[in-house]
PDB file of C-alpha atoms and ligand atoms in Angstrom:
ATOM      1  CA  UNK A 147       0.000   0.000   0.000  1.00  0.00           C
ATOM      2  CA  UNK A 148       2.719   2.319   1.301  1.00  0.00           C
ATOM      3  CA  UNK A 149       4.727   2.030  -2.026  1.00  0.00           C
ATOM      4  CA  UNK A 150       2.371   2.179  -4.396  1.00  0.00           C
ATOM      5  CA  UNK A 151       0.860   5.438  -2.876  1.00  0.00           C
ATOM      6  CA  UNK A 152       4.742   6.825  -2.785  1.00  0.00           C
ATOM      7  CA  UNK A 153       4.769   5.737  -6.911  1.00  0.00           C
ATOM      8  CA  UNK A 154       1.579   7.596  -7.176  1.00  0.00           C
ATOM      9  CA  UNK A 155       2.775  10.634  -5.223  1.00  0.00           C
ATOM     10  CA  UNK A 156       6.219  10.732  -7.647  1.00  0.00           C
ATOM     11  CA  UNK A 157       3.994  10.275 -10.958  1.00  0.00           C
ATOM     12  CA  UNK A 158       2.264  13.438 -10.160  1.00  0.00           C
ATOM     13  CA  UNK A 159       4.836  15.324  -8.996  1.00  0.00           C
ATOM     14  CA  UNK A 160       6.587  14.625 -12.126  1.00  0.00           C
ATOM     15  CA  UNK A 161       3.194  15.839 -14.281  1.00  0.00           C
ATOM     16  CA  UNK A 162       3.632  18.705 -12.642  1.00  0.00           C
ATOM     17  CA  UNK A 163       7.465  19.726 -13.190  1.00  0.00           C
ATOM     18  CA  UNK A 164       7.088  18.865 -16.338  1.00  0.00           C
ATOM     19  CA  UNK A 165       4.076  21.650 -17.238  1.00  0.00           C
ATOM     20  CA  UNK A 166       5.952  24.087 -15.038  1.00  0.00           C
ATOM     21  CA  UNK A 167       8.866  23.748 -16.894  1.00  0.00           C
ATOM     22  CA  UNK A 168       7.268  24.968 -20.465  1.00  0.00           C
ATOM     23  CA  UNK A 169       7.568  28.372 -18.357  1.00  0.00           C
ATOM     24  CA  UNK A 170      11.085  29.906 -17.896  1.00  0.00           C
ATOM     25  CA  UNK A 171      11.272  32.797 -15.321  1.00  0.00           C
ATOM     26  CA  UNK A 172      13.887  35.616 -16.504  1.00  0.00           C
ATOM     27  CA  UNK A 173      15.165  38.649 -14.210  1.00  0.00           C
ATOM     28  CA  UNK A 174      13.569  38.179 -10.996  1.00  0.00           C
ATOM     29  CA  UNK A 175      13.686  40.758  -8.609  1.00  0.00           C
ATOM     30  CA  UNK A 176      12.690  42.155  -5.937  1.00  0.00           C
ATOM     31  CA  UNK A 177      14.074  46.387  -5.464  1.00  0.00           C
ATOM     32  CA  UNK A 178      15.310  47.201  -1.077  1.00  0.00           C
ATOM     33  CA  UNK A 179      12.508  49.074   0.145  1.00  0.00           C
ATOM     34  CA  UNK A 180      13.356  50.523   3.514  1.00  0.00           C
ATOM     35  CA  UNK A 181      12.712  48.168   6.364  1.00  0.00           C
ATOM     36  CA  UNK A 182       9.197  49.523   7.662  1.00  0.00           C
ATOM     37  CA  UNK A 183       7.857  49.040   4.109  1.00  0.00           C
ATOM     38  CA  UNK A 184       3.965  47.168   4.302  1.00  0.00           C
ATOM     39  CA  UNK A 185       4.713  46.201   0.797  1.00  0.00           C
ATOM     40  CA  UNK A 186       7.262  45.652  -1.814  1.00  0.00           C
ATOM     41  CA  UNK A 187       7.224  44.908  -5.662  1.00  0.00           C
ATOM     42  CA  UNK A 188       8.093  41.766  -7.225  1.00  0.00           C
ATOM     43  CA  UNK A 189       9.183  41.823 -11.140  1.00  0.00           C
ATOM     44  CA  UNK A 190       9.805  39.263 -13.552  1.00  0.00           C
ATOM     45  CA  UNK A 191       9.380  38.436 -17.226  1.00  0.00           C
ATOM     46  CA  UNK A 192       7.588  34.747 -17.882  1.00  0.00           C
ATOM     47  CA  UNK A 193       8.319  33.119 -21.130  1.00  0.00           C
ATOM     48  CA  UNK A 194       6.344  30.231 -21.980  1.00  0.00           C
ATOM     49  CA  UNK A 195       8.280  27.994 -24.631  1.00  0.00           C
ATOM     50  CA  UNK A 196       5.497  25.259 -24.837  1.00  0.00           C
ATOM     51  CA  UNK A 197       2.634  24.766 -27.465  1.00  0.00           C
ATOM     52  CA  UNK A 198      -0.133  25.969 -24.963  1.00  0.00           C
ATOM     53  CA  UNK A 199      -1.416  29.070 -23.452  1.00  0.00           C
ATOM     54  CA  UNK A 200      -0.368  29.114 -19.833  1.00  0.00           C
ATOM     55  CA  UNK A 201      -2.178  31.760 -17.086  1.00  0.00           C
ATOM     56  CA  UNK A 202      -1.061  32.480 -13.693  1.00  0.00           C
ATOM     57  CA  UNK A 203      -4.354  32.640 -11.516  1.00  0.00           C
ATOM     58  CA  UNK A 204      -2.153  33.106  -8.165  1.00  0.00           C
ATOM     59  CA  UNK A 205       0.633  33.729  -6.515  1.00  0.00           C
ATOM     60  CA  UNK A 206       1.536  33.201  -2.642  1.00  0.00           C
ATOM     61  CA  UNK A 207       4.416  32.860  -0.390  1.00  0.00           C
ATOM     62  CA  UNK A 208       5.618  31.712   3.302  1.00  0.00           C
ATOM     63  CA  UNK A 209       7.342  35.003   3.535  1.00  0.00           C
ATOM     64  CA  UNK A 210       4.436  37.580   2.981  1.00  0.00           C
ATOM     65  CA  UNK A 211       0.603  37.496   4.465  1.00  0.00           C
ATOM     66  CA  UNK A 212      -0.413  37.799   0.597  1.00  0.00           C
ATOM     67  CA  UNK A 213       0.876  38.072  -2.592  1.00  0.00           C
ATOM     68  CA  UNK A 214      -1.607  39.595  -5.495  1.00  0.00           C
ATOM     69  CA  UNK A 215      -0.850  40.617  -9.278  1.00  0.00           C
ATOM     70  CA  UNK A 216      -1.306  44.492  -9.796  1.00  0.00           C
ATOM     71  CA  UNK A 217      -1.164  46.233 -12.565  1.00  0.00           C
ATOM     72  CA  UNK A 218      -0.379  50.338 -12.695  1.00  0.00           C
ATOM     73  CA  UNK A 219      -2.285  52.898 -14.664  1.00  0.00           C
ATOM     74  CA  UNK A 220      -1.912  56.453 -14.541  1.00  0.00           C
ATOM     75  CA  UNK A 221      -5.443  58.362 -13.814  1.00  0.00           C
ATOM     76  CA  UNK A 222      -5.830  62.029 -14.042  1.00  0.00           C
ATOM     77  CA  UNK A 223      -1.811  62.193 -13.452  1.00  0.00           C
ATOM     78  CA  UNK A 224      -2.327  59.852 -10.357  1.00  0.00           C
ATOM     79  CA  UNK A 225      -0.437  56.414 -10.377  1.00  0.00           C
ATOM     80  CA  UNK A 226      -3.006  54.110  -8.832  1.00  0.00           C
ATOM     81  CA  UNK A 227      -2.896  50.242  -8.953  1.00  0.00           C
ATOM     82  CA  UNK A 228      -5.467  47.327  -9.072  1.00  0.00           C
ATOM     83  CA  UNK A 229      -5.636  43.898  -8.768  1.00  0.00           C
ATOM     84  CA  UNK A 230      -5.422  41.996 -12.024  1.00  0.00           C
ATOM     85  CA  UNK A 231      -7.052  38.184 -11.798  1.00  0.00           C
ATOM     86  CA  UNK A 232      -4.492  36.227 -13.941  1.00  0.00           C
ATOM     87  CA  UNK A 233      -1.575  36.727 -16.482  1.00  0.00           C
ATOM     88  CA  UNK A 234      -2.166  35.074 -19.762  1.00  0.00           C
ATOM     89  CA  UNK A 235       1.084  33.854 -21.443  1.00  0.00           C
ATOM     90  CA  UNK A 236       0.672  32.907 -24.433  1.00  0.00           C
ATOM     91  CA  UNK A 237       2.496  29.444 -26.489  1.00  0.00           C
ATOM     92  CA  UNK A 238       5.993  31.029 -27.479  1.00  0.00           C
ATOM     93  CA  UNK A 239       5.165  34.194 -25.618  1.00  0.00           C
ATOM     94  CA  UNK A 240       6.056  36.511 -22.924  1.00  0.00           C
ATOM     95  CA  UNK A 241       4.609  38.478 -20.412  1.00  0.00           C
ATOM     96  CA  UNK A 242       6.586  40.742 -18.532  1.00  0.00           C
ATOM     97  CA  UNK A 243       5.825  42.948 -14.950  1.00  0.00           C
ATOM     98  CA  UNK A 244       8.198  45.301 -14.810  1.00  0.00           C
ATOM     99  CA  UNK A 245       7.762  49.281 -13.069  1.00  0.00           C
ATOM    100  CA  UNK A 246       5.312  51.089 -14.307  1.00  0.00           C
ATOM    101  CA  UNK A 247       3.049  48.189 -15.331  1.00  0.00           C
ATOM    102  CA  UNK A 248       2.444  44.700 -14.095  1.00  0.00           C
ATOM    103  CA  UNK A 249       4.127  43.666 -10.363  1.00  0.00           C
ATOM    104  CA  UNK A 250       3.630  41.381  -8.136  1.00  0.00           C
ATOM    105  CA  UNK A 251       2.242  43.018  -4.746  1.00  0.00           C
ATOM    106  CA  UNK A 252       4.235  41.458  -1.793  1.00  0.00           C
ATOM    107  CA  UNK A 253       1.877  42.493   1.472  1.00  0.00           C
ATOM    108  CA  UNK A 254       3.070  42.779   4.566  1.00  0.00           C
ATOM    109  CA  UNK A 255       6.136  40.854   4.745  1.00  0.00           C
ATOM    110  CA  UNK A 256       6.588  38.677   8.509  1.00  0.00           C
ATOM    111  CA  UNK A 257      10.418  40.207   8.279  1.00  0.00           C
ATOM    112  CA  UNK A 258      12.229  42.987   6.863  1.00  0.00           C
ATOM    113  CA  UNK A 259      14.211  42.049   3.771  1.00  0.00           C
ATOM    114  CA  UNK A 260      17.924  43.859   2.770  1.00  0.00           C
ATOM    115  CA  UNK A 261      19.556  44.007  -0.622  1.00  0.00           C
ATOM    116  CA  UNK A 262      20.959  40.414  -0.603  1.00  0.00           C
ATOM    117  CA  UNK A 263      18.264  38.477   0.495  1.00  0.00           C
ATOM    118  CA  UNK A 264      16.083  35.978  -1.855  1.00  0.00           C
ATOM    119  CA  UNK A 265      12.018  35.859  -1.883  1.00  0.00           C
ATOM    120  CA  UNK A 266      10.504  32.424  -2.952  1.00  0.00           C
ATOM    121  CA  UNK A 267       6.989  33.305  -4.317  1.00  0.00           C
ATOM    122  CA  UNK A 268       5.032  30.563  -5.358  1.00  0.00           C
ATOM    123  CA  UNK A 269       2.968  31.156  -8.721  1.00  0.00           C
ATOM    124  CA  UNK A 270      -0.224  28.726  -9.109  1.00  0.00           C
ATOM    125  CA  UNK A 271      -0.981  28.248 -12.568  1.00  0.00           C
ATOM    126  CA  UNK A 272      -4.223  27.182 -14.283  1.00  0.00           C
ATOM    127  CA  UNK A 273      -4.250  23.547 -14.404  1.00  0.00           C
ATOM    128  CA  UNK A 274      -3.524  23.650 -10.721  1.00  0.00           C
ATOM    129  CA  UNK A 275       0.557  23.300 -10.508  1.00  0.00           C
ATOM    130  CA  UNK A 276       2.613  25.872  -9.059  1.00  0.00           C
ATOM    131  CA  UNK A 277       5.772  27.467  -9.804  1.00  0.00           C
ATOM    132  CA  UNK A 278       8.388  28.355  -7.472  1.00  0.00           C
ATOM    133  CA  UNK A 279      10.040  31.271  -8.386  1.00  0.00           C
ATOM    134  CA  UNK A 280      13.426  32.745  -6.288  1.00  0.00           C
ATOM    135  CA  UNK A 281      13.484  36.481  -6.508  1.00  0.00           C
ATOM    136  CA  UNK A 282      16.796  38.348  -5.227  1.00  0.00           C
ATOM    137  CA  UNK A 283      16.065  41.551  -3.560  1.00  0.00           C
ATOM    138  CA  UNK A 284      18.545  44.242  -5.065  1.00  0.00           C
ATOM    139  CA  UNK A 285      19.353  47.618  -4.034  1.00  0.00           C
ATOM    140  CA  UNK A 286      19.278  50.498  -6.667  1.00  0.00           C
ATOM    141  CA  UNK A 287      18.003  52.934  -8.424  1.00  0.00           C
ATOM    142  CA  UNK A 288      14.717  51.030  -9.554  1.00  0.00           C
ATOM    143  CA  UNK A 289      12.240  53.015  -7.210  1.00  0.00           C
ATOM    144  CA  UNK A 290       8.916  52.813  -7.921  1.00  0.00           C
ATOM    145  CA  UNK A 291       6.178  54.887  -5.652  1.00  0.00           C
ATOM    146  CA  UNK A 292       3.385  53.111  -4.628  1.00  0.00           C
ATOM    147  CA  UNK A 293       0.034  54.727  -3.594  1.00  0.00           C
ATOM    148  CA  UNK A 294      -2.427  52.260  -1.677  1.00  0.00           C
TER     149      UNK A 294
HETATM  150 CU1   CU B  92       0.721  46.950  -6.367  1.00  0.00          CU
END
């Protein structure tokens, strides 16, 4: 009983790397807020090199209380921010969240984090598999202002 559940448990683990891996993750980061910050910005560009359309319905990690997709728009001169549902990448596409547009929202981290550091988010994607993806937090000039 014990093995064959362990075989079973290895099968779909495997199903699952093997969808995840049609989706390569390119310049993760994470910009040093200062240490009191309630929320920091996660970018990165996903590339999907498989034959189907992926979409990111969620993201979460140990690290933060929440993690949400945002996307910026500028409003009467006014940089404001909303919640966007999924990403849809596209076979032999990209999609990338970079300032200024798409980001992941990091809320409320349960420590501060310092140039240096790495942040593990975990991206669920729509056939139910998830993604880990390691973002190093750099210091720099890439400040952008949120309003919430
Ligand atoms: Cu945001």
């Amino acid at each position: 009983m014990i093995p064959r559940l362990s075989l079973l448990i290895v099968l779909f683990l495997t199903t699952l790397a093997a969808r995840a891996a049609t989706l390569q993750i390119q310049d993760a980061r994470v910009p040093e807020a200062p240490p009191v910050a309630p929320v920091l910005a996660g970018y990165l560009t996903l590339v999907n090199s498989g034959e189907k359309t992926v979409r990111v319905v969620g993201a979460s990690s140990d690290q933060f209380e929440a993690v949400e997709i945002h996307e910026m728009h500028m409003k009467d001169g006014v940089m404001t921010m909303k919640p966007v549902p999924a990403l849809t990448i596209p076979a032999g596409g990209k999609v990338s969240l970079a300032p200024g547009g798409l980001h992941l929202m990091l809320i409320r981290p349960h420590k501060p984090f310092r140039a240096g550091d790495t942040i593990r988010v975990m991206l669920k994607l729509d056939d139910g598999s998830t993604l880990a993806v390691n973002l190093p937090v750099k210091a720099g000039d890439d400040h952008t202002h949120h309003h919430h």
